[in-house]
């Protein structure tokens, strides 16, 4: 691998190697067989773009397809449910806005927008998710964003994708095409897992943060770098409160800390659990991050 998917001329550095047998075992533990993605592949590498901080897995052939996500949605019933980002951003969208959600899933956010009287439509590739959206009376398109953008240039006030960008391999083209659909001065809202420090630092072997589920890892630095790559300006940055997933976080934090620190955390979690929770939730950002960008001009 010689190029970054986000910054074509940016230098990259290999920062981690994962055994594909360990990845397969981890997915088997949650009832999903992913062995077909790793035939003839012994290791998956994780690279970092030194210019943007964006981290991505290689080879790209190990990233999930439509069948994988259909199986995942059946295996994990809350996969396409209402998310923290939906509730947080809903009040900021005006009744006059026209909204496009890319990767709509079962239409949870589209339904919230519809109930509020906001014009909204979505893009989705999962046939079962599309069927659910259509049953709800939601407007949904079964096509890729590059095709959609050719017919819908500068038509939307707000374009959003929640828990989508981390699954995309060609991130530069994906973001570029999504920006084509936004009116000048319109908003792009991106919600992704926060890989610094929640997941990658404290739980780097988290199953669903590895291929074939995730293609790339994002944090505030890499999201902020989009200002330099595209015609964008950050307006707001939100972190999901750590309280939302504290129990899961503490388990991973203890498991991945050094022996002494892990022992101290175990003792504190039993002796002063409420105080420990308050301290950690104050100093550590939560599992997900959402950034609101403003499109600075046409392009």
Short mmCIF file of N, CA, C and O in Angstrom, two decimals, residues 10-116:
data_model
loop_
_atom_site.label_atom_id
_atom_site.label_comp_id
_atom_site.label_asym_id
_atom_site.label_seq_id
_atom_site.Cartn_x
_atom_site.Cartn_y
_atom_site.Cartn_z
N UNK A 10 -0.26 11.94 0.27
CA UNK A 10 0.24 11.94 1.64
C UNK A 10 1.07 10.72 1.97
O UNK A 10 0.80 9.61 1.48
N UNK A 11 2.08 10.91 2.78
CA UNK A 11 2.91 9.79 3.23
C UNK A 11 2.13 8.95 4.23
O UNK A 11 1.29 9.46 4.98
N UNK A 12 2.40 7.65 4.25
CA UNK A 12 1.71 6.76 5.18
C UNK A 12 2.73 5.97 5.98
O UNK A 12 3.88 5.82 5.59
N UNK A 13 2.27 5.48 7.13
CA UNK A 13 3.13 4.70 8.01
C UNK A 13 2.34 3.52 8.57
O UNK A 13 1.20 3.69 8.99
N UNK A 14 2.94 2.34 8.57
CA UNK A 14 2.27 1.18 9.14
C UNK A 14 2.39 1.23 10.66
O UNK A 14 3.50 1.36 11.19
N UNK A 15 1.25 1.12 11.35
CA UNK A 15 1.28 1.27 12.81
C UNK A 15 0.82 0.02 13.56
O UNK A 15 1.02 -0.07 14.77
N UNK A 16 0.23 -0.95 12.86
CA UNK A 16 -0.26 -2.14 13.56
C UNK A 16 -0.47 -3.27 12.56
O UNK A 16 -0.74 -3.03 11.38
N UNK A 17 -0.32 -4.51 13.04
CA UNK A 17 -0.59 -5.70 12.23
C UNK A 17 -1.50 -6.62 13.03
O UNK A 17 -1.28 -6.85 14.22
N UNK A 18 -2.54 -7.15 12.38
CA UNK A 18 -3.49 -8.03 13.03
C UNK A 18 -3.49 -9.40 12.34
O UNK A 18 -3.48 -9.48 11.11
N UNK A 19 -3.51 -10.45 13.13
CA UNK A 19 -3.61 -11.81 12.61
C UNK A 19 -5.04 -12.07 12.13
O UNK A 19 -5.99 -11.85 12.88
N UNK A 20 -5.20 -12.53 10.90
CA UNK A 20 -6.55 -12.78 10.39
C UNK A 20 -7.22 -13.96 11.11
O UNK A 20 -8.45 -13.99 11.22
N UNK A 21 -6.44 -14.90 11.61
CA UNK A 21 -7.04 -16.01 12.37
C UNK A 21 -7.65 -15.49 13.66
O UNK A 21 -8.73 -15.94 14.07
N UNK A 22 -6.99 -14.53 14.31
CA UNK A 22 -7.54 -13.93 15.53
C UNK A 22 -8.79 -13.12 15.21
O UNK A 22 -9.75 -13.11 16.00
N UNK A 23 -8.79 -12.42 14.08
CA UNK A 23 -9.97 -11.66 13.68
C UNK A 23 -11.15 -12.59 13.44
O UNK A 23 -12.27 -12.34 13.91
N UNK A 24 -10.90 -13.68 12.74
CA UNK A 24 -11.97 -14.65 12.46
C UNK A 24 -12.52 -15.25 13.76
O UNK A 24 -13.74 -15.42 13.91
N UNK A 25 -11.62 -15.57 14.69
CA UNK A 25 -12.05 -16.13 15.98
C UNK A 25 -12.91 -15.13 16.75
O UNK A 25 -13.90 -15.51 17.39
N UNK A 26 -12.54 -13.86 16.68
CA UNK A 26 -13.30 -12.83 17.39
C UNK A 26 -14.70 -12.70 16.81
O UNK A 26 -15.68 -12.58 17.56
N UNK A 27 -14.83 -12.75 15.50
CA UNK A 27 -16.16 -12.68 14.88
C UNK A 27 -16.97 -13.95 15.12
O UNK A 27 -18.19 -13.89 15.30
N UNK A 28 -16.29 -15.08 15.12
CA UNK A 28 -16.99 -16.34 15.43
C UNK A 28 -17.62 -16.30 16.81
O UNK A 28 -18.69 -16.86 17.05
N UNK A 29 -16.95 -15.60 17.73
CA UNK A 29 -17.44 -15.50 19.11
C UNK A 29 -18.75 -14.73 19.19
O UNK A 29 -19.51 -14.90 20.16
N UNK A 30 -19.03 -13.88 18.20
CA UNK A 30 -20.31 -13.16 18.20
C UNK A 30 -21.26 -13.72 17.13
O UNK A 30 -22.24 -13.09 16.75
N UNK A 31 -20.93 -14.92 16.62
CA UNK A 31 -21.83 -15.64 15.73
C UNK A 31 -21.78 -15.25 14.27
O UNK A 31 -22.74 -15.47 13.54
N UNK A 32 -20.66 -14.70 13.80
CA UNK A 32 -20.54 -14.29 12.41
C UNK A 32 -19.27 -14.91 11.80
O UNK A 32 -18.17 -14.74 12.32
N UNK A 33 -19.45 -15.62 10.69
CA UNK A 33 -18.32 -16.24 9.98
C UNK A 33 -17.81 -15.26 8.93
O UNK A 33 -18.53 -14.92 7.98
N UNK A 34 -16.58 -14.80 9.09
CA UNK A 34 -16.01 -13.83 8.14
C UNK A 34 -14.81 -14.41 7.40
O UNK A 34 -14.07 -13.68 6.75
N UNK A 35 -14.63 -15.72 7.47
CA UNK A 35 -13.43 -16.35 6.91
C UNK A 35 -13.28 -16.12 5.41
O UNK A 35 -12.16 -16.07 4.88
N UNK A 36 -14.41 -15.93 4.70
CA UNK A 36 -14.34 -15.75 3.24
C UNK A 36 -13.59 -14.48 2.84
O UNK A 36 -13.08 -14.38 1.72
N UNK A 37 -13.51 -13.50 3.75
CA UNK A 37 -12.83 -12.26 3.43
C UNK A 37 -11.30 -12.38 3.55
O UNK A 37 -10.58 -11.49 3.10
N UNK A 38 -10.83 -13.46 4.16
CA UNK A 38 -9.40 -13.56 4.48
C UNK A 38 -8.72 -14.77 3.86
O UNK A 38 -7.67 -15.19 4.33
N UNK A 39 -9.32 -15.34 2.82
CA UNK A 39 -8.72 -16.51 2.17
C UNK A 39 -7.37 -16.13 1.57
O UNK A 39 -7.26 -15.21 0.77
N UNK A 40 -6.33 -16.87 1.98
CA UNK A 40 -4.99 -16.60 1.49
C UNK A 40 -4.32 -15.39 2.11
O UNK A 40 -3.24 -14.99 1.69
N UNK A 41 -4.96 -14.79 3.11
CA UNK A 41 -4.43 -13.59 3.77
C UNK A 41 -4.15 -13.92 5.24
O UNK A 41 -5.07 -14.26 5.98
N UNK A 42 -2.91 -13.82 5.66
CA UNK A 42 -2.54 -14.16 7.03
C UNK A 42 -2.59 -12.96 7.97
O UNK A 42 -2.79 -13.12 9.18
N UNK A 43 -2.39 -11.76 7.41
CA UNK A 43 -2.33 -10.56 8.25
C UNK A 43 -3.09 -9.40 7.60
O UNK A 43 -3.15 -9.30 6.38
N UNK A 44 -3.65 -8.56 8.46
CA UNK A 44 -4.23 -7.29 8.02
C UNK A 44 -3.39 -6.18 8.63
O UNK A 44 -3.08 -6.21 9.82
N UNK A 45 -3.01 -5.22 7.80
CA UNK A 45 -2.18 -4.11 8.27
C UNK A 45 -3.02 -2.86 8.49
O UNK A 45 -4.00 -2.63 7.78
N UNK A 46 -2.62 -2.06 9.45
CA UNK A 46 -3.26 -0.77 9.70
C UNK A 46 -2.23 0.32 9.43
O UNK A 46 -1.16 0.35 10.03
N UNK A 47 -2.59 1.23 8.51
CA UNK A 47 -1.72 2.34 8.14
C UNK A 47 -2.30 3.66 8.63
O UNK A 47 -3.51 3.78 8.83
N UNK A 48 -1.43 4.65 8.78
CA UNK A 48 -1.87 6.00 9.12
C UNK A 48 -1.36 6.98 8.08
O UNK A 48 -0.17 6.94 7.71
N UNK A 49 -2.25 7.84 7.60
CA UNK A 49 -1.85 8.94 6.72
C UNK A 49 -1.21 10.01 7.59
O UNK A 49 -1.86 10.56 8.49
N UNK A 50 0.07 10.29 7.37
CA UNK A 50 0.80 11.21 8.23
C UNK A 50 0.31 12.65 8.09
O UNK A 50 0.47 13.46 9.00
N UNK A 51 -0.32 12.99 6.97
CA UNK A 51 -0.78 14.35 6.75
C UNK A 51 -2.12 14.62 7.43
O UNK A 51 -2.35 15.71 7.96
N UNK A 52 -3.00 13.61 7.44
CA UNK A 52 -4.36 13.83 7.96
C UNK A 52 -4.64 13.09 9.27
O UNK A 52 -5.61 13.41 9.96
N UNK A 53 -3.84 12.07 9.61
CA UNK A 53 -4.11 11.27 10.79
C UNK A 53 -5.14 10.18 10.56
O UNK A 53 -5.47 9.43 11.49
N UNK A 54 -5.66 10.07 9.34
CA UNK A 54 -6.64 9.02 9.03
C UNK A 54 -5.95 7.65 9.00
O UNK A 54 -4.90 7.50 8.39
N UNK A 55 -6.55 6.67 9.66
CA UNK A 55 -5.99 5.32 9.71
C UNK A 55 -6.90 4.37 8.94
O UNK A 55 -8.12 4.45 9.05
N UNK A 56 -6.30 3.45 8.21
CA UNK A 56 -7.07 2.57 7.33
C UNK A 56 -6.43 1.19 7.24
O UNK A 56 -5.21 1.04 7.33
N UNK A 57 -7.29 0.19 7.05
CA UNK A 57 -6.85 -1.20 6.99
C UNK A 57 -6.52 -1.62 5.56
O UNK A 57 -7.14 -1.14 4.60
N UNK A 58 -5.57 -2.52 5.42
CA UNK A 58 -5.21 -3.12 4.15
C UNK A 58 -4.97 -4.62 4.34
O UNK A 58 -4.48 -5.03 5.39
N UNK A 59 -5.33 -5.44 3.34
CA UNK A 59 -5.83 -5.04 2.02
C UNK A 59 -7.31 -4.67 2.04
O UNK A 59 -8.06 -5.12 2.91
N UNK A 60 -7.73 -3.88 1.06
CA UNK A 60 -9.10 -3.40 1.00
C UNK A 60 -10.10 -4.53 0.73
O UNK A 60 -11.28 -4.40 1.01
N UNK A 61 -9.60 -5.64 0.18
CA UNK A 61 -10.48 -6.78 -0.13
C UNK A 61 -11.06 -7.43 1.12
O UNK A 61 -11.99 -8.23 1.02
N UNK A 62 -10.54 -7.08 2.30
CA UNK A 62 -11.03 -7.68 3.54
C UNK A 62 -12.22 -6.92 4.12
O UNK A 62 -12.75 -7.31 5.16
N UNK A 63 -12.66 -5.86 3.45
CA UNK A 63 -13.77 -5.05 3.97
C UNK A 63 -15.11 -5.64 3.54
O UNK A 63 -15.25 -6.17 2.43
N UNK A 64 -16.11 -5.54 4.41
CA UNK A 64 -17.40 -6.20 4.23
C UNK A 64 -18.18 -5.77 3.01
O UNK A 64 -18.02 -4.66 2.50
N UNK A 65 -19.08 -6.67 2.56
CA UNK A 65 -19.95 -6.41 1.42
C UNK A 65 -21.41 -6.37 1.90
O UNK A 65 -21.69 -6.44 3.10
N UNK A 66 -22.34 -6.26 0.96
CA UNK A 66 -23.76 -6.15 1.31
C UNK A 66 -24.24 -7.37 2.09
O UNK A 66 -25.03 -7.25 3.04
N UNK A 67 -23.76 -8.55 1.73
CA UNK A 67 -24.17 -9.78 2.43
C UNK A 67 -23.71 -9.75 3.88
O UNK A 67 -24.45 -10.15 4.79
N UNK A 68 -22.51 -9.25 4.12
CA UNK A 68 -21.99 -9.16 5.48
C UNK A 68 -22.87 -8.27 6.34
O UNK A 68 -23.23 -8.62 7.46
N UNK A 69 -23.25 -7.09 5.81
CA UNK A 69 -24.05 -6.15 6.61
C UNK A 69 -25.48 -6.65 6.79
O UNK A 69 -26.10 -6.36 7.81
N UNK A 70 -25.98 -7.41 5.84
CA UNK A 70 -27.30 -8.01 6.02
C UNK A 70 -27.26 -9.03 7.16
O UNK A 70 -28.14 -9.05 8.02
N UNK A 71 -26.20 -9.85 7.19
CA UNK A 71 -26.04 -10.82 8.26
C UNK A 71 -25.84 -10.13 9.61
O UNK A 71 -26.38 -10.58 10.64
N UNK A 72 -25.09 -9.04 9.60
CA UNK A 72 -24.83 -8.32 10.84
C UNK A 72 -26.11 -7.70 11.40
O UNK A 72 -26.35 -7.74 12.62
N UNK A 73 -26.95 -7.16 10.52
CA UNK A 73 -28.19 -6.55 10.98
C UNK A 73 -29.14 -7.58 11.56
O UNK A 73 -29.93 -7.28 12.46
N UNK A 74 -29.06 -8.82 11.07
CA UNK A 74 -29.88 -9.90 11.60
C UNK A 74 -29.32 -10.41 12.93
O UNK A 74 -30.06 -10.78 13.83
N UNK A 75 -27.98 -10.39 13.03
CA UNK A 75 -27.30 -10.89 14.22
C UNK A 75 -27.41 -9.92 15.39
O UNK A 75 -27.51 -10.33 16.55
N UNK A 76 -27.41 -8.61 15.07
CA UNK A 76 -27.45 -7.57 16.11
C UNK A 76 -28.69 -6.72 15.88
O UNK A 76 -28.71 -5.85 15.01
N UNK A 77 -29.71 -6.98 16.65
CA UNK A 77 -31.03 -6.40 16.42
C UNK A 77 -31.06 -4.87 16.53
O UNK A 77 -31.90 -4.21 15.96
N UNK A 78 -30.12 -4.29 17.29
CA UNK A 78 -30.12 -2.83 17.47
C UNK A 78 -29.15 -2.13 16.53
O UNK A 78 -28.82 -0.96 16.73
N UNK A 79 -28.69 -2.82 15.49
CA UNK A 79 -27.65 -2.28 14.62
C UNK A 79 -28.11 -1.00 13.92
O UNK A 79 -27.34 -0.07 13.73
N UNK A 80 -29.36 -0.96 13.51
CA UNK A 80 -29.89 0.20 12.80
C UNK A 80 -30.87 1.00 13.66
O UNK A 80 -31.81 1.59 13.16
N UNK A 81 -30.67 1.05 14.93
CA UNK A 81 -31.60 1.72 15.83
C UNK A 81 -31.30 3.22 15.93
O UNK A 81 -30.34 3.72 15.35
N UNK A 82 -32.16 3.93 16.68
CA UNK A 82 -31.93 5.36 16.93
C UNK A 82 -30.64 5.52 17.73
O UNK A 82 -30.41 4.83 18.72
N UNK A 83 -29.80 6.44 17.30
CA UNK A 83 -28.49 6.62 17.92
C UNK A 83 -28.41 7.94 18.69
O UNK A 83 -29.25 8.82 18.53
N UNK A 84 -27.36 8.05 19.48
CA UNK A 84 -27.09 9.28 20.21
C UNK A 84 -26.99 10.47 19.26
O UNK A 84 -27.52 11.55 19.54
N UNK A 85 -26.33 10.29 18.12
CA UNK A 85 -26.17 11.38 17.17
C UNK A 85 -27.51 11.89 16.67
O UNK A 85 -27.69 13.10 16.47
N UNK A 86 -28.45 10.98 16.42
CA UNK A 86 -29.77 11.38 15.93
C UNK A 86 -30.45 12.35 16.90
O UNK A 86 -30.96 13.40 16.51
N UNK A 87 -30.44 11.96 18.17
CA UNK A 87 -31.12 12.78 19.18
C UNK A 87 -30.41 14.12 19.36
O UNK A 87 -31.05 15.15 19.57
N UNK A 88 -29.08 14.09 19.28
CA UNK A 88 -28.30 15.30 19.52
C UNK A 88 -28.49 16.34 18.42
O UNK A 88 -28.62 17.54 18.69
N UNK A 89 -28.53 15.89 17.18
CA UNK A 89 -28.50 16.83 16.06
C UNK A 89 -29.89 17.23 15.59
O UNK A 89 -30.05 18.25 14.89
N UNK A 90 -30.92 16.49 15.96
CA UNK A 90 -32.27 16.71 15.43
C UNK A 90 -32.75 18.14 15.66
O UNK A 90 -33.32 18.77 14.76
N UNK A 91 -32.51 18.68 16.83
CA UNK A 91 -33.02 20.00 17.17
C UNK A 91 -32.34 21.12 16.39
O UNK A 91 -32.83 22.25 16.34
N UNK A 92 -31.20 20.84 15.77
CA UNK A 92 -30.47 21.87 15.02
C UNK A 92 -30.90 21.95 13.56
O UNK A 92 -30.48 22.88 12.86
N UNK A 93 -31.71 21.00 13.11
CA UNK A 93 -32.16 20.99 11.72
C UNK A 93 -33.47 21.75 11.61
O UNK A 93 -34.42 21.48 12.33
N UNK A 94 -33.50 22.71 10.69
CA UNK A 94 -34.67 23.59 10.55
C UNK A 94 -35.78 22.93 9.74
O UNK A 94 -35.52 22.05 8.92
N UNK A 95 -37.00 23.36 9.99
CA UNK A 95 -38.15 22.82 9.27
C UNK A 95 -38.05 23.07 7.78
O UNK A 95 -38.57 22.31 6.97
N UNK A 96 -37.36 24.14 7.40
CA UNK A 96 -37.22 24.49 5.99
C UNK A 96 -36.10 23.73 5.29
O UNK A 96 -35.96 23.82 4.06
N UNK A 97 -35.27 23.00 6.05
CA UNK A 97 -34.14 22.30 5.46
C UNK A 97 -34.59 21.09 4.63
O UNK A 97 -35.55 20.40 4.99
N UNK A 98 -33.86 20.84 3.58
CA UNK A 98 -34.03 19.60 2.83
C UNK A 98 -32.82 18.73 3.17
O UNK A 98 -31.68 19.15 3.00
N UNK A 99 -33.08 17.51 3.64
CA UNK A 99 -32.03 16.67 4.23
C UNK A 99 -31.83 15.39 3.43
O UNK A 99 -32.80 14.75 3.00
N UNK A 100 -30.57 15.02 3.25
CA UNK A 100 -30.21 13.72 2.67
C UNK A 100 -29.38 12.95 3.68
O UNK A 100 -28.37 13.47 4.18
N UNK A 101 -29.81 11.73 4.00
CA UNK A 101 -29.00 10.85 4.85
C UNK A 101 -28.44 9.73 3.99
O UNK A 101 -29.18 8.99 3.35
N UNK A 102 -27.12 9.59 4.00
CA UNK A 102 -26.46 8.53 3.25
C UNK A 102 -26.18 7.37 4.20
O UNK A 102 -25.53 7.54 5.22
N UNK A 103 -26.70 6.20 3.85
CA UNK A 103 -26.61 5.04 4.74
C UNK A 103 -27.71 5.09 5.77
O UNK A 103 -27.46 5.14 6.97
N UNK A 104 -28.97 5.04 5.29
CA UNK A 104 -30.12 5.27 6.16
C UNK A 104 -30.53 4.08 7.01
O UNK A 104 -31.33 4.23 7.93
N UNK A 105 -29.99 2.88 6.71
CA UNK A 105 -30.40 1.71 7.48
C UNK A 105 -31.89 1.48 7.41
O UNK A 105 -32.50 1.56 6.34
N UNK A 106 -32.49 1.23 8.55
CA UNK A 106 -33.93 0.99 8.61
C UNK A 106 -34.74 2.28 8.74
O UNK A 106 -35.92 2.26 9.05
N UNK A 107 -34.08 3.43 8.54
CA UNK A 107 -34.79 4.69 8.48
C UNK A 107 -35.08 5.34 9.81
O UNK A 107 -35.98 6.20 9.89
N UNK A 108 -34.33 5.01 10.85
CA UNK A 108 -34.60 5.59 12.18
C UNK A 108 -34.52 7.11 12.18
O UNK A 108 -35.41 7.79 12.71
N UNK A 109 -33.44 7.66 11.58
CA UNK A 109 -33.30 9.12 11.58
C UNK A 109 -34.27 9.76 10.59
O UNK A 109 -34.85 10.81 10.87
N UNK A 110 -34.46 9.15 9.44
CA UNK A 110 -35.42 9.67 8.47
C UNK A 110 -36.82 9.77 9.07
O UNK A 110 -37.56 10.72 8.81
N UNK A 111 -37.16 8.78 9.89
CA UNK A 111 -38.47 8.78 10.52
C UNK A 111 -38.60 9.92 11.53
O UNK A 111 -39.65 10.56 11.62
N UNK A 112 -37.53 10.18 12.28
CA UNK A 112 -37.54 11.31 13.21
C UNK A 112 -37.74 12.63 12.46
O UNK A 112 -38.49 13.50 12.90
N UNK A 113 -37.06 12.76 11.33
CA UNK A 113 -37.19 13.97 10.52
C UNK A 113 -38.60 14.10 9.95
O UNK A 113 -39.21 15.18 9.97
N UNK A 114 -39.13 12.99 9.46
CA UNK A 114 -40.48 12.99 8.89
C UNK A 114 -41.52 13.38 9.94
O UNK A 114 -42.42 14.19 9.67
N UNK A 115 -41.38 12.84 11.14
CA UNK A 115 -42.33 13.15 12.21
C UNK A 115 -42.26 14.62 12.63
O UNK A 115 -43.23 15.17 13.16
N UNK A 116 -41.13 15.25 12.38
CA UNK A 116 -40.96 16.66 12.71
C UNK A 116 -41.42 17.57 11.56
O UNK A 116 -41.46 18.78 11.69
#
